[in-house]
N, CA, C and O atoms as CSV, one atom per row, in Angstrom:
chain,resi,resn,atom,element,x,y,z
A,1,UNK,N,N,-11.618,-10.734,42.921
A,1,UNK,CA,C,-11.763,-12.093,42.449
A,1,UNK,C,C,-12.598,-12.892,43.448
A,1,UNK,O,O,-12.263,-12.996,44.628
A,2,UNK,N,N,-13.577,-13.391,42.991
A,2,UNK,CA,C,-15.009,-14.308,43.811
A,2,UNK,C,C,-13.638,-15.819,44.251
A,2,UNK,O,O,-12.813,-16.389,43.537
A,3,UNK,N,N,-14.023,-15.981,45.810
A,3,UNK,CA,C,-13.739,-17.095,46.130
A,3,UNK,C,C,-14.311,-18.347,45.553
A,3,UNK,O,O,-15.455,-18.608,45.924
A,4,UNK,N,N,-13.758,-19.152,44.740
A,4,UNK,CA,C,-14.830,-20.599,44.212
A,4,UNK,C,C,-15.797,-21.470,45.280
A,4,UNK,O,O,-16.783,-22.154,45.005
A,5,UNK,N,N,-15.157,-21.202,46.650
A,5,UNK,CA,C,-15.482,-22.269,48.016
A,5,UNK,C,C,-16.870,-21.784,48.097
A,5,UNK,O,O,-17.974,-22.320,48.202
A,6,UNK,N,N,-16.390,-20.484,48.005
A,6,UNK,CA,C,-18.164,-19.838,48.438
A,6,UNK,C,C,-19.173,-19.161,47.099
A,6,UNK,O,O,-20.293,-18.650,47.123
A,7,UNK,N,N,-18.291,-19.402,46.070
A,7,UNK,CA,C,-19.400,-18.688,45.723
A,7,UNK,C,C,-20.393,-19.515,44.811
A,7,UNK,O,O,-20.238,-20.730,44.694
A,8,UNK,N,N,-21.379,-18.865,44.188
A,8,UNK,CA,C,-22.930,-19.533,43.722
A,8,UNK,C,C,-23.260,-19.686,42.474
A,8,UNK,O,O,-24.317,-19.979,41.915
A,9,UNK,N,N,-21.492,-19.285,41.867
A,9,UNK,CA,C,-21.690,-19.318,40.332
A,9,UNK,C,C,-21.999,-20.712,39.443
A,9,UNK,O,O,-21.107,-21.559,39.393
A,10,UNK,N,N,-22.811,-20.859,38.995
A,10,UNK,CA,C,-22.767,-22.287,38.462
A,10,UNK,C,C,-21.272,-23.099,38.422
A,10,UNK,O,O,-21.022,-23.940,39.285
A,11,UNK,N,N,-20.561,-22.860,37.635
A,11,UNK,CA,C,-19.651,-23.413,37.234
A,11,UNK,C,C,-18.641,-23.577,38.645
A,11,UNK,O,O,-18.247,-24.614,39.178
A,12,UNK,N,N,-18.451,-22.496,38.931
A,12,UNK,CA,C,-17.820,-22.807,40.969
A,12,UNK,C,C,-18.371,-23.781,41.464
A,12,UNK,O,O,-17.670,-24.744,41.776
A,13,UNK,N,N,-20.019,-23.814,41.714
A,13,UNK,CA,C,-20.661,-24.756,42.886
A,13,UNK,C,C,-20.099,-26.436,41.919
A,13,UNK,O,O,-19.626,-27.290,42.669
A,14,UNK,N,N,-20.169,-26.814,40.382
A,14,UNK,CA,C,-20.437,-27.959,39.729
A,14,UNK,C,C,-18.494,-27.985,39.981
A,14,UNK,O,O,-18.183,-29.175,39.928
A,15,UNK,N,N,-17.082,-27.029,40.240
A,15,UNK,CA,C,-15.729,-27.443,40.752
A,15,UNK,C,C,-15.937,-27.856,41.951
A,15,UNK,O,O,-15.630,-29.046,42.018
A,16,UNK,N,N,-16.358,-27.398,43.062
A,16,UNK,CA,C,-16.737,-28.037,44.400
A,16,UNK,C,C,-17.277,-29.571,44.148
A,16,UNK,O,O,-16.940,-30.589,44.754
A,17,UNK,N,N,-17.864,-29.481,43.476
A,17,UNK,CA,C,-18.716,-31.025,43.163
A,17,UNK,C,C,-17.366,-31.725,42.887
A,17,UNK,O,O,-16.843,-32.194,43.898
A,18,UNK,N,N,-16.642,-31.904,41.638
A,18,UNK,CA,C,-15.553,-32.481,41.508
A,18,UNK,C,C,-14.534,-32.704,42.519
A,18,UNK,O,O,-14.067,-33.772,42.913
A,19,UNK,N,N,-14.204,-31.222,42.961
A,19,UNK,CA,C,-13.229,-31.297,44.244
A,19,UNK,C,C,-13.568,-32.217,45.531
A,19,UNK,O,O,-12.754,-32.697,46.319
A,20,UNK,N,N,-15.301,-32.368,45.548
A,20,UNK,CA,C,-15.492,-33.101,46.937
A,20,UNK,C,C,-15.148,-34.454,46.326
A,20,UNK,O,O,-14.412,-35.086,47.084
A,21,UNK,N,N,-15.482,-35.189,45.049
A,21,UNK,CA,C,-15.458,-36.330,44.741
A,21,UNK,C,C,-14.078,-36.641,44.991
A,21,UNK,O,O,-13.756,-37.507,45.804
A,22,UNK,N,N,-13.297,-36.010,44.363
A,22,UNK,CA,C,-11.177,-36.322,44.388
A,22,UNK,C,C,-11.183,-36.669,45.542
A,22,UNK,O,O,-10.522,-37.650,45.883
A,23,UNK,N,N,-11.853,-36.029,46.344
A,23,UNK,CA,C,-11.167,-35.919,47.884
A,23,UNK,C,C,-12.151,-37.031,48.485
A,23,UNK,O,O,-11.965,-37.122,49.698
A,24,UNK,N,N,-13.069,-37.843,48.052
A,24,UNK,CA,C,-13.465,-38.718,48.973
A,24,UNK,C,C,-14.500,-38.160,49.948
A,24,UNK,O,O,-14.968,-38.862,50.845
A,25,UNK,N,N,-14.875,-36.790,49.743
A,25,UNK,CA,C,-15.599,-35.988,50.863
A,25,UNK,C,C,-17.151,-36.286,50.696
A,25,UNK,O,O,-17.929,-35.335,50.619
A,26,UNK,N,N,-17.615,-37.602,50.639
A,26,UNK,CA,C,-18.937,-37.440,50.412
A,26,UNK,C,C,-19.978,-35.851,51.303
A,26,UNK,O,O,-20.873,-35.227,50.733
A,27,UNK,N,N,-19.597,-35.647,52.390
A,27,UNK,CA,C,-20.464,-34.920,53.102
A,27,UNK,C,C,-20.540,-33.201,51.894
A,27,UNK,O,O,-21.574,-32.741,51.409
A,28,UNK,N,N,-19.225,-32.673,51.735
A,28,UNK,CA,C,-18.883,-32.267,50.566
A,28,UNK,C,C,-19.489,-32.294,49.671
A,28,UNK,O,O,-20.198,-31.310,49.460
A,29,UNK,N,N,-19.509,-33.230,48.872
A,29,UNK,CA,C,-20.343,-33.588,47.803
A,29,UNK,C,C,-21.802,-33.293,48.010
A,29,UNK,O,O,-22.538,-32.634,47.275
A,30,UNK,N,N,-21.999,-33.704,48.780
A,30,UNK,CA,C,-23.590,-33.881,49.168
A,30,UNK,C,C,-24.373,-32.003,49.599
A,30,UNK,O,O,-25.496,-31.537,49.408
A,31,UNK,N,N,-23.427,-31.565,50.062
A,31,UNK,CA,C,-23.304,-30.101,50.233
A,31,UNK,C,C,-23.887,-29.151,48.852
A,31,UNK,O,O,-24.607,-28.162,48.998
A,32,UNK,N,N,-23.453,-29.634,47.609
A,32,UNK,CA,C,-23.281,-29.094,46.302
A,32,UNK,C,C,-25.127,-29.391,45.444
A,32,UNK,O,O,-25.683,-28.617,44.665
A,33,UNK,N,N,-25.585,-30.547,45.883
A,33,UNK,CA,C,-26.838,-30.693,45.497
A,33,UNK,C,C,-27.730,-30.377,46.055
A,33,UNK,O,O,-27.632,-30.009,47.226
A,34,UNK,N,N,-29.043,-30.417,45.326
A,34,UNK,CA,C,-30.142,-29.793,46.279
A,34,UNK,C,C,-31.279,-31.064,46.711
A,34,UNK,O,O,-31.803,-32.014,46.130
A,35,UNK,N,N,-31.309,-30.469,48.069
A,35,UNK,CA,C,-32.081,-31.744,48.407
A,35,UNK,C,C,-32.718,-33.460,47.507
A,35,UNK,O,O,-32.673,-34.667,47.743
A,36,UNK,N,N,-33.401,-32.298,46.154
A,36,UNK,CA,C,-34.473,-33.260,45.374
A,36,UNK,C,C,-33.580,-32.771,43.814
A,36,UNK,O,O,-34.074,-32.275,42.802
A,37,UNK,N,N,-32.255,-33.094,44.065
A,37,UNK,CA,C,-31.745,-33.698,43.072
A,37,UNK,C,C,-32.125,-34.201,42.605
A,37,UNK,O,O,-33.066,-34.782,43.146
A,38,UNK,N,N,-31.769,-34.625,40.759
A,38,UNK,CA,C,-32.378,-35.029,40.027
A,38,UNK,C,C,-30.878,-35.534,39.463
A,38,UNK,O,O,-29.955,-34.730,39.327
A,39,UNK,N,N,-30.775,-36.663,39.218
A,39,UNK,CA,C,-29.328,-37.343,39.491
A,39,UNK,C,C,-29.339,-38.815,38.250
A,39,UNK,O,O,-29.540,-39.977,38.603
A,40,UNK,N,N,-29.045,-38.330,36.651
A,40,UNK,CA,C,-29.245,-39.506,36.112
A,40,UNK,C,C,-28.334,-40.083,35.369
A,40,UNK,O,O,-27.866,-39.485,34.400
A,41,UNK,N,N,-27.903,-41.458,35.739
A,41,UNK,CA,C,-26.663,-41.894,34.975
A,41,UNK,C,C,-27.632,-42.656,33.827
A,41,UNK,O,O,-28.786,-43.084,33.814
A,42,UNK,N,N,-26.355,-42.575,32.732
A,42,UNK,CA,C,-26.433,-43.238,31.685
A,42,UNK,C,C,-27.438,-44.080,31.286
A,42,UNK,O,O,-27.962,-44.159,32.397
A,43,UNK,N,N,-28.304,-44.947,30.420
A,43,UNK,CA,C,-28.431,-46.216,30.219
A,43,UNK,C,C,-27.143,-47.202,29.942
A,43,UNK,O,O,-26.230,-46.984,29.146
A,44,UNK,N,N,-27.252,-47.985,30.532
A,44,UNK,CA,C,-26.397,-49.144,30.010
A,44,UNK,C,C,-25.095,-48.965,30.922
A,44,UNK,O,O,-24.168,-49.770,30.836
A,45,UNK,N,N,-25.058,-47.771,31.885
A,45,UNK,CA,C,-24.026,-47.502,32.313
A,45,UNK,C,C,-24.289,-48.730,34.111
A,45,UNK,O,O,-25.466,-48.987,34.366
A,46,UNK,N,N,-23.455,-49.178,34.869
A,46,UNK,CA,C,-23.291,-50.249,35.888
A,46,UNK,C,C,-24.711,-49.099,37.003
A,46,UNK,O,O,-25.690,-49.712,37.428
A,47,UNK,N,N,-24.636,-48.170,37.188
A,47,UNK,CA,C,-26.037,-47.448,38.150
A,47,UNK,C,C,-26.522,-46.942,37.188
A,47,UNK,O,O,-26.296,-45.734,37.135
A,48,UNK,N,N,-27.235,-47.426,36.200
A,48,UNK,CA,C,-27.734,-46.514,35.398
A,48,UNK,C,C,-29.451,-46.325,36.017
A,48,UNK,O,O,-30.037,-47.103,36.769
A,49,UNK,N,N,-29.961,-45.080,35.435
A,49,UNK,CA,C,-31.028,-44.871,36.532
A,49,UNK,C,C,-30.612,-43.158,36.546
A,49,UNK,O,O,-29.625,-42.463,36.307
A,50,UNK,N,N,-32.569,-42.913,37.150
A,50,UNK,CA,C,-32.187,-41.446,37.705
A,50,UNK,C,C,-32.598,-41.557,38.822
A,50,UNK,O,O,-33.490,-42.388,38.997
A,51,UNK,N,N,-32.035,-40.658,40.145
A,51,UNK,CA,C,-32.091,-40.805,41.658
A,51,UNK,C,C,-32.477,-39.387,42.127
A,51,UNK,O,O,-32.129,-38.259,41.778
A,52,UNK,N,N,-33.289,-39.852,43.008
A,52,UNK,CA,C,-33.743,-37.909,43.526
A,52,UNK,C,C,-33.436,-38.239,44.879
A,52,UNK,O,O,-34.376,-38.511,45.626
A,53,UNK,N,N,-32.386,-38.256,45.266
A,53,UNK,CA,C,-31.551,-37.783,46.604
A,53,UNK,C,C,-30.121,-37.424,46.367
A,53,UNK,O,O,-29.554,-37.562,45.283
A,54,UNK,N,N,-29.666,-37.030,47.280
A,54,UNK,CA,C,-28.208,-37.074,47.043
A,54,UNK,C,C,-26.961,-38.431,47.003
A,54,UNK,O,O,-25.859,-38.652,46.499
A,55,UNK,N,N,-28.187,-39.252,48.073
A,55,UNK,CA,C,-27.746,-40.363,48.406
A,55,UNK,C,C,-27.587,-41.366,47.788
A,55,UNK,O,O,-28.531,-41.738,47.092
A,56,UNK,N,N,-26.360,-42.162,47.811
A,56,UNK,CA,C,-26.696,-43.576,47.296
A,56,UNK,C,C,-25.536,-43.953,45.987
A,56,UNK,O,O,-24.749,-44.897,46.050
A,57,UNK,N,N,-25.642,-42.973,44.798
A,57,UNK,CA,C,-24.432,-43.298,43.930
A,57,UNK,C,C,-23.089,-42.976,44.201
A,57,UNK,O,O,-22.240,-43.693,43.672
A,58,UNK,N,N,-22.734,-42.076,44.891
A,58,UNK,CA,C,-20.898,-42.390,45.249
A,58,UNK,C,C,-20.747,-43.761,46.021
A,58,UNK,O,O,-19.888,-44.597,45.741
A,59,UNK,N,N,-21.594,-43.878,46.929
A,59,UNK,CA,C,-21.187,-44.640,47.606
A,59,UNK,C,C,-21.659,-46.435,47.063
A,59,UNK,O,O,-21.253,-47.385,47.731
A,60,UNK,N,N,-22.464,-46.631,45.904
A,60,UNK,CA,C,-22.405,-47.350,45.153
A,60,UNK,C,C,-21.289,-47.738,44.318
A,60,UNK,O,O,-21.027,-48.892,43.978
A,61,UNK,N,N,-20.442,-46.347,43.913
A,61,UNK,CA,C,-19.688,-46.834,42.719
A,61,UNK,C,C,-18.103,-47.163,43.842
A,61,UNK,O,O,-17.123,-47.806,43.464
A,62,UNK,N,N,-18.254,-46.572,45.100
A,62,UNK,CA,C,-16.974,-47.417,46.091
A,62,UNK,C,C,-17.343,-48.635,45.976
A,62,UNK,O,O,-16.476,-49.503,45.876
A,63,UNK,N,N,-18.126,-48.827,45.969
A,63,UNK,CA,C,-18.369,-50.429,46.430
A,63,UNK,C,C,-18.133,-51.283,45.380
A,63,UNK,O,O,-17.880,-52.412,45.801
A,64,UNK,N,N,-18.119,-51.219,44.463
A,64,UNK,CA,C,-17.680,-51.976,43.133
A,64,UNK,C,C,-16.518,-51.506,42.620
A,64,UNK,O,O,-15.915,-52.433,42.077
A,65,UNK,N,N,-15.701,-50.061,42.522
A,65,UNK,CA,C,-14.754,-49.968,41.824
A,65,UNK,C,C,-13.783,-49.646,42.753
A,65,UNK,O,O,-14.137,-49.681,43.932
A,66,UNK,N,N,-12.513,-49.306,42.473
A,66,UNK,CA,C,-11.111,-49.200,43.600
A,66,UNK,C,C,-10.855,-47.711,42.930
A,66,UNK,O,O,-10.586,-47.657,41.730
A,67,UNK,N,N,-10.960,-46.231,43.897
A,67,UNK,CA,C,-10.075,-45.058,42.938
A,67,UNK,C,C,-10.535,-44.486,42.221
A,67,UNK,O,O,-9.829,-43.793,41.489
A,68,UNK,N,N,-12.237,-44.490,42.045
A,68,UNK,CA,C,-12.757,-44.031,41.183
A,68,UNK,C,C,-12.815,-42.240,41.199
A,68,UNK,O,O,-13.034,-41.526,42.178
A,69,UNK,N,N,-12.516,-41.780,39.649
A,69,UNK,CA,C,-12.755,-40.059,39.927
A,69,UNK,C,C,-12.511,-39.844,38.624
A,69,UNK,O,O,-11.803,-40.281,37.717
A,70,UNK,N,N,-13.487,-38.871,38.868
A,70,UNK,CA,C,-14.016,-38.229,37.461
A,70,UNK,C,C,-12.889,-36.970,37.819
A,70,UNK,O,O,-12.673,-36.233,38.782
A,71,UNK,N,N,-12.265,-37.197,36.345
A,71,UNK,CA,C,-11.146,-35.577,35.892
A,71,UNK,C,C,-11.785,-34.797,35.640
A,71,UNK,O,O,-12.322,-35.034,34.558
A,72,UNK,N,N,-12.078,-33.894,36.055
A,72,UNK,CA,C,-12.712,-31.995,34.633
A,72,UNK,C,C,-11.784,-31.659,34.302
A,72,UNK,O,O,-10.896,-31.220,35.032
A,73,UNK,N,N,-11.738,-31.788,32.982
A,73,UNK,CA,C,-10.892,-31.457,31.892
A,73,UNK,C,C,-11.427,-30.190,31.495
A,73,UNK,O,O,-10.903,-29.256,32.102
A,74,UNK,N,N,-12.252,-29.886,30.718
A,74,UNK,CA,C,-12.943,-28.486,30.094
A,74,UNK,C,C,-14.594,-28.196,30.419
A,74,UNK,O,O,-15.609,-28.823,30.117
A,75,UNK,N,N,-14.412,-27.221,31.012
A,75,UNK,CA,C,-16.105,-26.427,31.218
A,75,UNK,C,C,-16.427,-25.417,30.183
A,75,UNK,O,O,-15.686,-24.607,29.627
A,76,UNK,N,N,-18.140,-25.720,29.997
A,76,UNK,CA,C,-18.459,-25.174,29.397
A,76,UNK,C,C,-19.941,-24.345,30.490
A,76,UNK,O,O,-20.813,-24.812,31.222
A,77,UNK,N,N,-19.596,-23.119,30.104
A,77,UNK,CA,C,-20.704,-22.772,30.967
A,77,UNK,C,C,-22.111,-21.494,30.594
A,77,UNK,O,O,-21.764,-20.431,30.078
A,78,UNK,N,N,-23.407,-21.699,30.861
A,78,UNK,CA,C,-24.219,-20.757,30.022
A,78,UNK,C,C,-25.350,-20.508,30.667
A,78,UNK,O,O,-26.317,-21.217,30.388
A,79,UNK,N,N,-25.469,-19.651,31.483
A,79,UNK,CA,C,-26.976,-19.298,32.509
A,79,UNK,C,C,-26.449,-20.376,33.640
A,79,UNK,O,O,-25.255,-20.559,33.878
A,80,UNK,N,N,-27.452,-21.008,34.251
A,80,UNK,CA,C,-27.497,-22.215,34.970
A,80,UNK,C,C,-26.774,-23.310,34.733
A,80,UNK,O,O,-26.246,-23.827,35.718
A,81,UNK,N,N,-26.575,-23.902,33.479
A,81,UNK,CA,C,-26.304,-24.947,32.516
A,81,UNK,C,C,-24.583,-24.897,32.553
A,81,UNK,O,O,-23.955,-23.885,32.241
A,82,UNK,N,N,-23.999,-26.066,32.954
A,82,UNK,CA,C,-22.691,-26.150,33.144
A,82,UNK,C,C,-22.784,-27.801,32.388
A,82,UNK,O,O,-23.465,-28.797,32.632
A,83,UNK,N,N,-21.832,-27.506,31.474
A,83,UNK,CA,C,-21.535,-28.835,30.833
A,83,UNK,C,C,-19.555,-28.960,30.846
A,83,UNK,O,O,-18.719,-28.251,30.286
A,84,UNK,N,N,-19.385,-30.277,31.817
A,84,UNK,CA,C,-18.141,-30.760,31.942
A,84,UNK,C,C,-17.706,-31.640,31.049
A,84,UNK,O,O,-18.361,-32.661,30.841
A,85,UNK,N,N,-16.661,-31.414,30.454
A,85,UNK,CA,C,-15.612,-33.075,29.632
A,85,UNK,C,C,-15.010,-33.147,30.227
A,85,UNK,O,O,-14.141,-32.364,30.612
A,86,UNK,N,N,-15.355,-34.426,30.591
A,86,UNK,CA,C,-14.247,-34.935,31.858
A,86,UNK,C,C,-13.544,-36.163,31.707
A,86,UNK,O,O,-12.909,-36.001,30.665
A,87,UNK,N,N,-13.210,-37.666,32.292
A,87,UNK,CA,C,-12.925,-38.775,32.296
A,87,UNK,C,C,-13.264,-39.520,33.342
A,87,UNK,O,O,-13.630,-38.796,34.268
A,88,UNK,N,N,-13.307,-40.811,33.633
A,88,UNK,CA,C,-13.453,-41.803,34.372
A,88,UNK,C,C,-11.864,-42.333,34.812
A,88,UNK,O,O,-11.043,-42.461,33.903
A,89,UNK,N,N,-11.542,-42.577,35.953
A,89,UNK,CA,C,-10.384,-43.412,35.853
A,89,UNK,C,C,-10.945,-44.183,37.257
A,89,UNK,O,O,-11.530,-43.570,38.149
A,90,UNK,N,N,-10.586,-46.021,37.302
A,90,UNK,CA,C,-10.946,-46.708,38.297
A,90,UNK,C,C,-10.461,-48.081,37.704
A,90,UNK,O,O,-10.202,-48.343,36.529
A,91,UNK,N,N,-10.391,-49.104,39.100
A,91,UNK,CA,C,-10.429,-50.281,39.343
A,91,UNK,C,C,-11.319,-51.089,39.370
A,91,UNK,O,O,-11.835,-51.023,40.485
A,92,UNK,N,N,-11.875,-51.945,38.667
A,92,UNK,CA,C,-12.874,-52.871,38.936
A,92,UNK,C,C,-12.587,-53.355,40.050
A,92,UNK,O,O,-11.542,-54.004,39.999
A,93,UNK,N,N,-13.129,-53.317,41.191
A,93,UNK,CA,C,-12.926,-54.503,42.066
A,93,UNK,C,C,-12.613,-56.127,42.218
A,93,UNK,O,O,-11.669,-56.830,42.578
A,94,UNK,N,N,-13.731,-56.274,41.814
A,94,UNK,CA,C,-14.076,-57.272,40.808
A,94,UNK,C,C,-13.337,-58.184,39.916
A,94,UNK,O,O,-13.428,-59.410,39.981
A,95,UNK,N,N,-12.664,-57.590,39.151
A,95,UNK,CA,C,-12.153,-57.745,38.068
A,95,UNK,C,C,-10.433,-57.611,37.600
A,95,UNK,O,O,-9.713,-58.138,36.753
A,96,UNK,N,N,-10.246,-56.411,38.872
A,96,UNK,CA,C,-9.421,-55.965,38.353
A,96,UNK,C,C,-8.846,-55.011,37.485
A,96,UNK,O,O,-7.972,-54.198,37.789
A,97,UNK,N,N,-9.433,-55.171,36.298
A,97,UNK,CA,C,-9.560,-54.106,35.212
A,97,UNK,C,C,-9.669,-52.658,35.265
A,97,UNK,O,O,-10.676,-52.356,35.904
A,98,UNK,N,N,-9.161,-51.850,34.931
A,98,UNK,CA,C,-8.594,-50.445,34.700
A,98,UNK,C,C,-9.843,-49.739,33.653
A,98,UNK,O,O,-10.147,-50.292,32.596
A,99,UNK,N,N,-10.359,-48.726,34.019
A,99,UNK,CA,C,-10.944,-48.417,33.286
A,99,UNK,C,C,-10.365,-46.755,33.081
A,99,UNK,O,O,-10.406,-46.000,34.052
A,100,UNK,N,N,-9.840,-46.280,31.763
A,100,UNK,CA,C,-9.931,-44.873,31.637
A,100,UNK,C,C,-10.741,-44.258,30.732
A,100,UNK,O,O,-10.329,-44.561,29.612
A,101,UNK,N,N,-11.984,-43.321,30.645
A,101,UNK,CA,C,-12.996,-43.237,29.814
A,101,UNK,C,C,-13.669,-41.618,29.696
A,101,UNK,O,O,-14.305,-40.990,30.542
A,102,UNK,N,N,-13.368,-41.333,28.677
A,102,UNK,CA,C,-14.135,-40.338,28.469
A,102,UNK,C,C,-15.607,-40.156,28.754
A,102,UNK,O,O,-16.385,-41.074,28.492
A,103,UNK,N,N,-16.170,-38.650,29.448
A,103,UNK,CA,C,-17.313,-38.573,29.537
A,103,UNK,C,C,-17.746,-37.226,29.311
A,103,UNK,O,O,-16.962,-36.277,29.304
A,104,UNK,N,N,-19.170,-37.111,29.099
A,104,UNK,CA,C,-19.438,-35.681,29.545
A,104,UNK,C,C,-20.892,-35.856,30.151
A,104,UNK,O,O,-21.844,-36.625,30.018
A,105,UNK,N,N,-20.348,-34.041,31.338
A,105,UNK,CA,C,-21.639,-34.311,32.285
A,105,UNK,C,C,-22.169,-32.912,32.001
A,105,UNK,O,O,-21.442,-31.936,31.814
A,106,UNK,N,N,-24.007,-32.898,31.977
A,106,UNK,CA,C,-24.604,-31.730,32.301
A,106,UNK,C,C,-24.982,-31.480,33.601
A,106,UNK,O,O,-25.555,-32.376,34.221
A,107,UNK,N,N,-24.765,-30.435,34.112
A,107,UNK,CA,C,-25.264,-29.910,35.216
A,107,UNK,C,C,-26.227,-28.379,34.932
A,107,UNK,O,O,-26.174,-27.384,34.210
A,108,UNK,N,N,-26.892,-28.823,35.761
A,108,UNK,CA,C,-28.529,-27.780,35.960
A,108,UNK,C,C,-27.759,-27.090,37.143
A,108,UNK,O,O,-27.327,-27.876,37.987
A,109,UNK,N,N,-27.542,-25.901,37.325
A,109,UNK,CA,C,-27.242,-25.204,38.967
A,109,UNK,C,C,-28.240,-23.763,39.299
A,109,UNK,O,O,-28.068,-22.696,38.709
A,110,UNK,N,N,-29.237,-23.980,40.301
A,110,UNK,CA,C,-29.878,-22.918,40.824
A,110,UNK,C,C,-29.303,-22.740,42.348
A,110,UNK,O,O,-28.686,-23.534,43.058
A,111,UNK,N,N,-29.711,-21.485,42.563
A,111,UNK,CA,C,-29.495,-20.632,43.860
A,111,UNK,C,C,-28.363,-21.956,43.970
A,111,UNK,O,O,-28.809,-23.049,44.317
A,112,UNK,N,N,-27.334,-21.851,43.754
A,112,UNK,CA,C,-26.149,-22.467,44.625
A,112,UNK,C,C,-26.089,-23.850,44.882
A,112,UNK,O,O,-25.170,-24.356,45.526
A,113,UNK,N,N,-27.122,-24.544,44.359
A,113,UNK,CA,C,-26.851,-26.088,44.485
A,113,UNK,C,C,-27.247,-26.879,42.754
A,113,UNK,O,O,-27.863,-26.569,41.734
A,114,UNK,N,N,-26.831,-27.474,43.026
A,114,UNK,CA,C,-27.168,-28.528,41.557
A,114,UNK,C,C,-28.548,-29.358,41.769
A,114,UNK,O,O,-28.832,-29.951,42.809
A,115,UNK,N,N,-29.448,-29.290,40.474
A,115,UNK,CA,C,-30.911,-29.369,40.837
A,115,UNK,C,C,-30.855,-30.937,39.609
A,115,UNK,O,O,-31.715,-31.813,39.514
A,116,UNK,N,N,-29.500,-30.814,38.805
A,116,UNK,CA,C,-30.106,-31.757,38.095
A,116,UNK,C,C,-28.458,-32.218,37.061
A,116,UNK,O,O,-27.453,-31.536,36.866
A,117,UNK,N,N,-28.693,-33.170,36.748
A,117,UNK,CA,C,-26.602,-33.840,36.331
A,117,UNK,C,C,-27.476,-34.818,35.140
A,117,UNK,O,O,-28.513,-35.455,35.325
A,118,UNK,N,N,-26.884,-34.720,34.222
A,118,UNK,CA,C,-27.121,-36.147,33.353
A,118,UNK,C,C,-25.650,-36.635,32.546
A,118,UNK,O,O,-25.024,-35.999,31.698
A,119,UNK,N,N,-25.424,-37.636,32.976
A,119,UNK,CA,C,-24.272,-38.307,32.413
A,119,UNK,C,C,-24.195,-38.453,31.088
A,119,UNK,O,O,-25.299,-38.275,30.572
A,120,UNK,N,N,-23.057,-38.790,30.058
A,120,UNK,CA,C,-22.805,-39.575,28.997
A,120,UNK,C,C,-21.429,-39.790,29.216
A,120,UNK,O,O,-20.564,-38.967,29.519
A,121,UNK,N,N,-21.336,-41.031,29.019
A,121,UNK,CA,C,-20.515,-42.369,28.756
A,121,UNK,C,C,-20.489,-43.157,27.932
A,121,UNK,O,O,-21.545,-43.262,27.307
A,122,UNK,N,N,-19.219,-44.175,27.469
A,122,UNK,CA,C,-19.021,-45.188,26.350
A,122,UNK,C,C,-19.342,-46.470,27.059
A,122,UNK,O,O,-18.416,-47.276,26.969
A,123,UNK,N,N,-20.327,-46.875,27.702
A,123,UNK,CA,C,-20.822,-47.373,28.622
A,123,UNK,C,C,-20.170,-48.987,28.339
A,123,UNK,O,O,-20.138,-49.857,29.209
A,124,UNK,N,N,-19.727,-49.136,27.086
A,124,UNK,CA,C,-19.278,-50.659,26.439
A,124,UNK,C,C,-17.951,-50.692,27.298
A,124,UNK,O,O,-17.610,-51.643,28.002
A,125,UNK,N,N,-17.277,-49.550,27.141
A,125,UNK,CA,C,-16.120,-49.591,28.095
A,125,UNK,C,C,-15.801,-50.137,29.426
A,125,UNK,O,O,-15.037,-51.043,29.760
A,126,UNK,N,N,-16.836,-49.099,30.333
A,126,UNK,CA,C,-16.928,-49.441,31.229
A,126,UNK,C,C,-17.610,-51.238,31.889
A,126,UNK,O,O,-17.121,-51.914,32.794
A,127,UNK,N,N,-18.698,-51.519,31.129
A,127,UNK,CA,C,-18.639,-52.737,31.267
A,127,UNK,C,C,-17.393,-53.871,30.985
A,127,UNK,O,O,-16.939,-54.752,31.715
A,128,UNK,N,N,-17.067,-53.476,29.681
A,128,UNK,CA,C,-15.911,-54.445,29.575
A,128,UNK,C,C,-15.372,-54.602,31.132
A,128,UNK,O,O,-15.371,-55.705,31.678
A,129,UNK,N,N,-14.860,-53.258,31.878
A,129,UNK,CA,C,-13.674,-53.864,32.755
A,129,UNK,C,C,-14.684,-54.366,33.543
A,129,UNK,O,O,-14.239,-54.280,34.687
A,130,UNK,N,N,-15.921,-54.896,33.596
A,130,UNK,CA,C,-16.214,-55.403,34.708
A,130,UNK,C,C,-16.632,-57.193,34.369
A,130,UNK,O,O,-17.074,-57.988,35.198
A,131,UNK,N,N,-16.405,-57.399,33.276
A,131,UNK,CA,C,-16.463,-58.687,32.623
A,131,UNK,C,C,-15.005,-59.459,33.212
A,131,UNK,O,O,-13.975,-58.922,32.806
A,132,UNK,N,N,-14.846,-60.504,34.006
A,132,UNK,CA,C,-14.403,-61.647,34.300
A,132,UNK,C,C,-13.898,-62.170,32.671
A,132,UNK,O,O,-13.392,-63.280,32.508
């Protein structure tokens, strides 16, 4: 049985990804992508945008929400191509407001790192909790 920590299977390297997020481990996290990530949230979603570093959106979405973490609920996995259903759960800062939200994420995974993620979200949701 392949260790998940180490090994290069798509779907292993995109649980590490999750596992570093739970845990707050940005360095972790950052471990799992490849340099020139290709990193795109939603339209309409609060970072929406695509980012080619590793840098910059976890530590965006601390800064506005309290607790934020994406659940993996069910993987789907096929060559490279790892597609997660997962959820949102967080605090608006802000606001206050609770957000729990279904999502699903694609992940691109070569030689052992993630080259490319595209979000979907109910993005109305998530704004709501950030509406005052």
């Amino acid at each position: 049985m392949t260790d998940f920590t180490t090994s290069t299977a798509p779907a292993d390297v995109v649980r590490r990804q999750y596992l570093a997020s739970a845990n707050r481990d940005l360095e972790a996290l950052r471990a799992t992508l490849a340099p020139d990530v290709e990193w795109t949230e939603m339209a309409g979603f609060p970072l929406a945008g695509t980012y080619r570093t590793p840098d910059g959106v976890m530590e965006r979405l601390g800064a506005d929400w309290a607790d934020w973490t994406a659940h993996d609920d069910v993987y789907v996995a096929d060559g490279e191509n790892v597609v997660v259903l997962a959820r949102y759960t967080a605090v608006n800062k802000a606001t206050g407001r609770p957000i729990d939200v279904r999502v699903a994420h694609h992940f691109i995974v070569r030689a052992g790192q993630i080259v490319r993620f595209e979000q979907f979200v109910d993005t109305a949701k998530v704004r709501d909790a950030m509406l005052a």
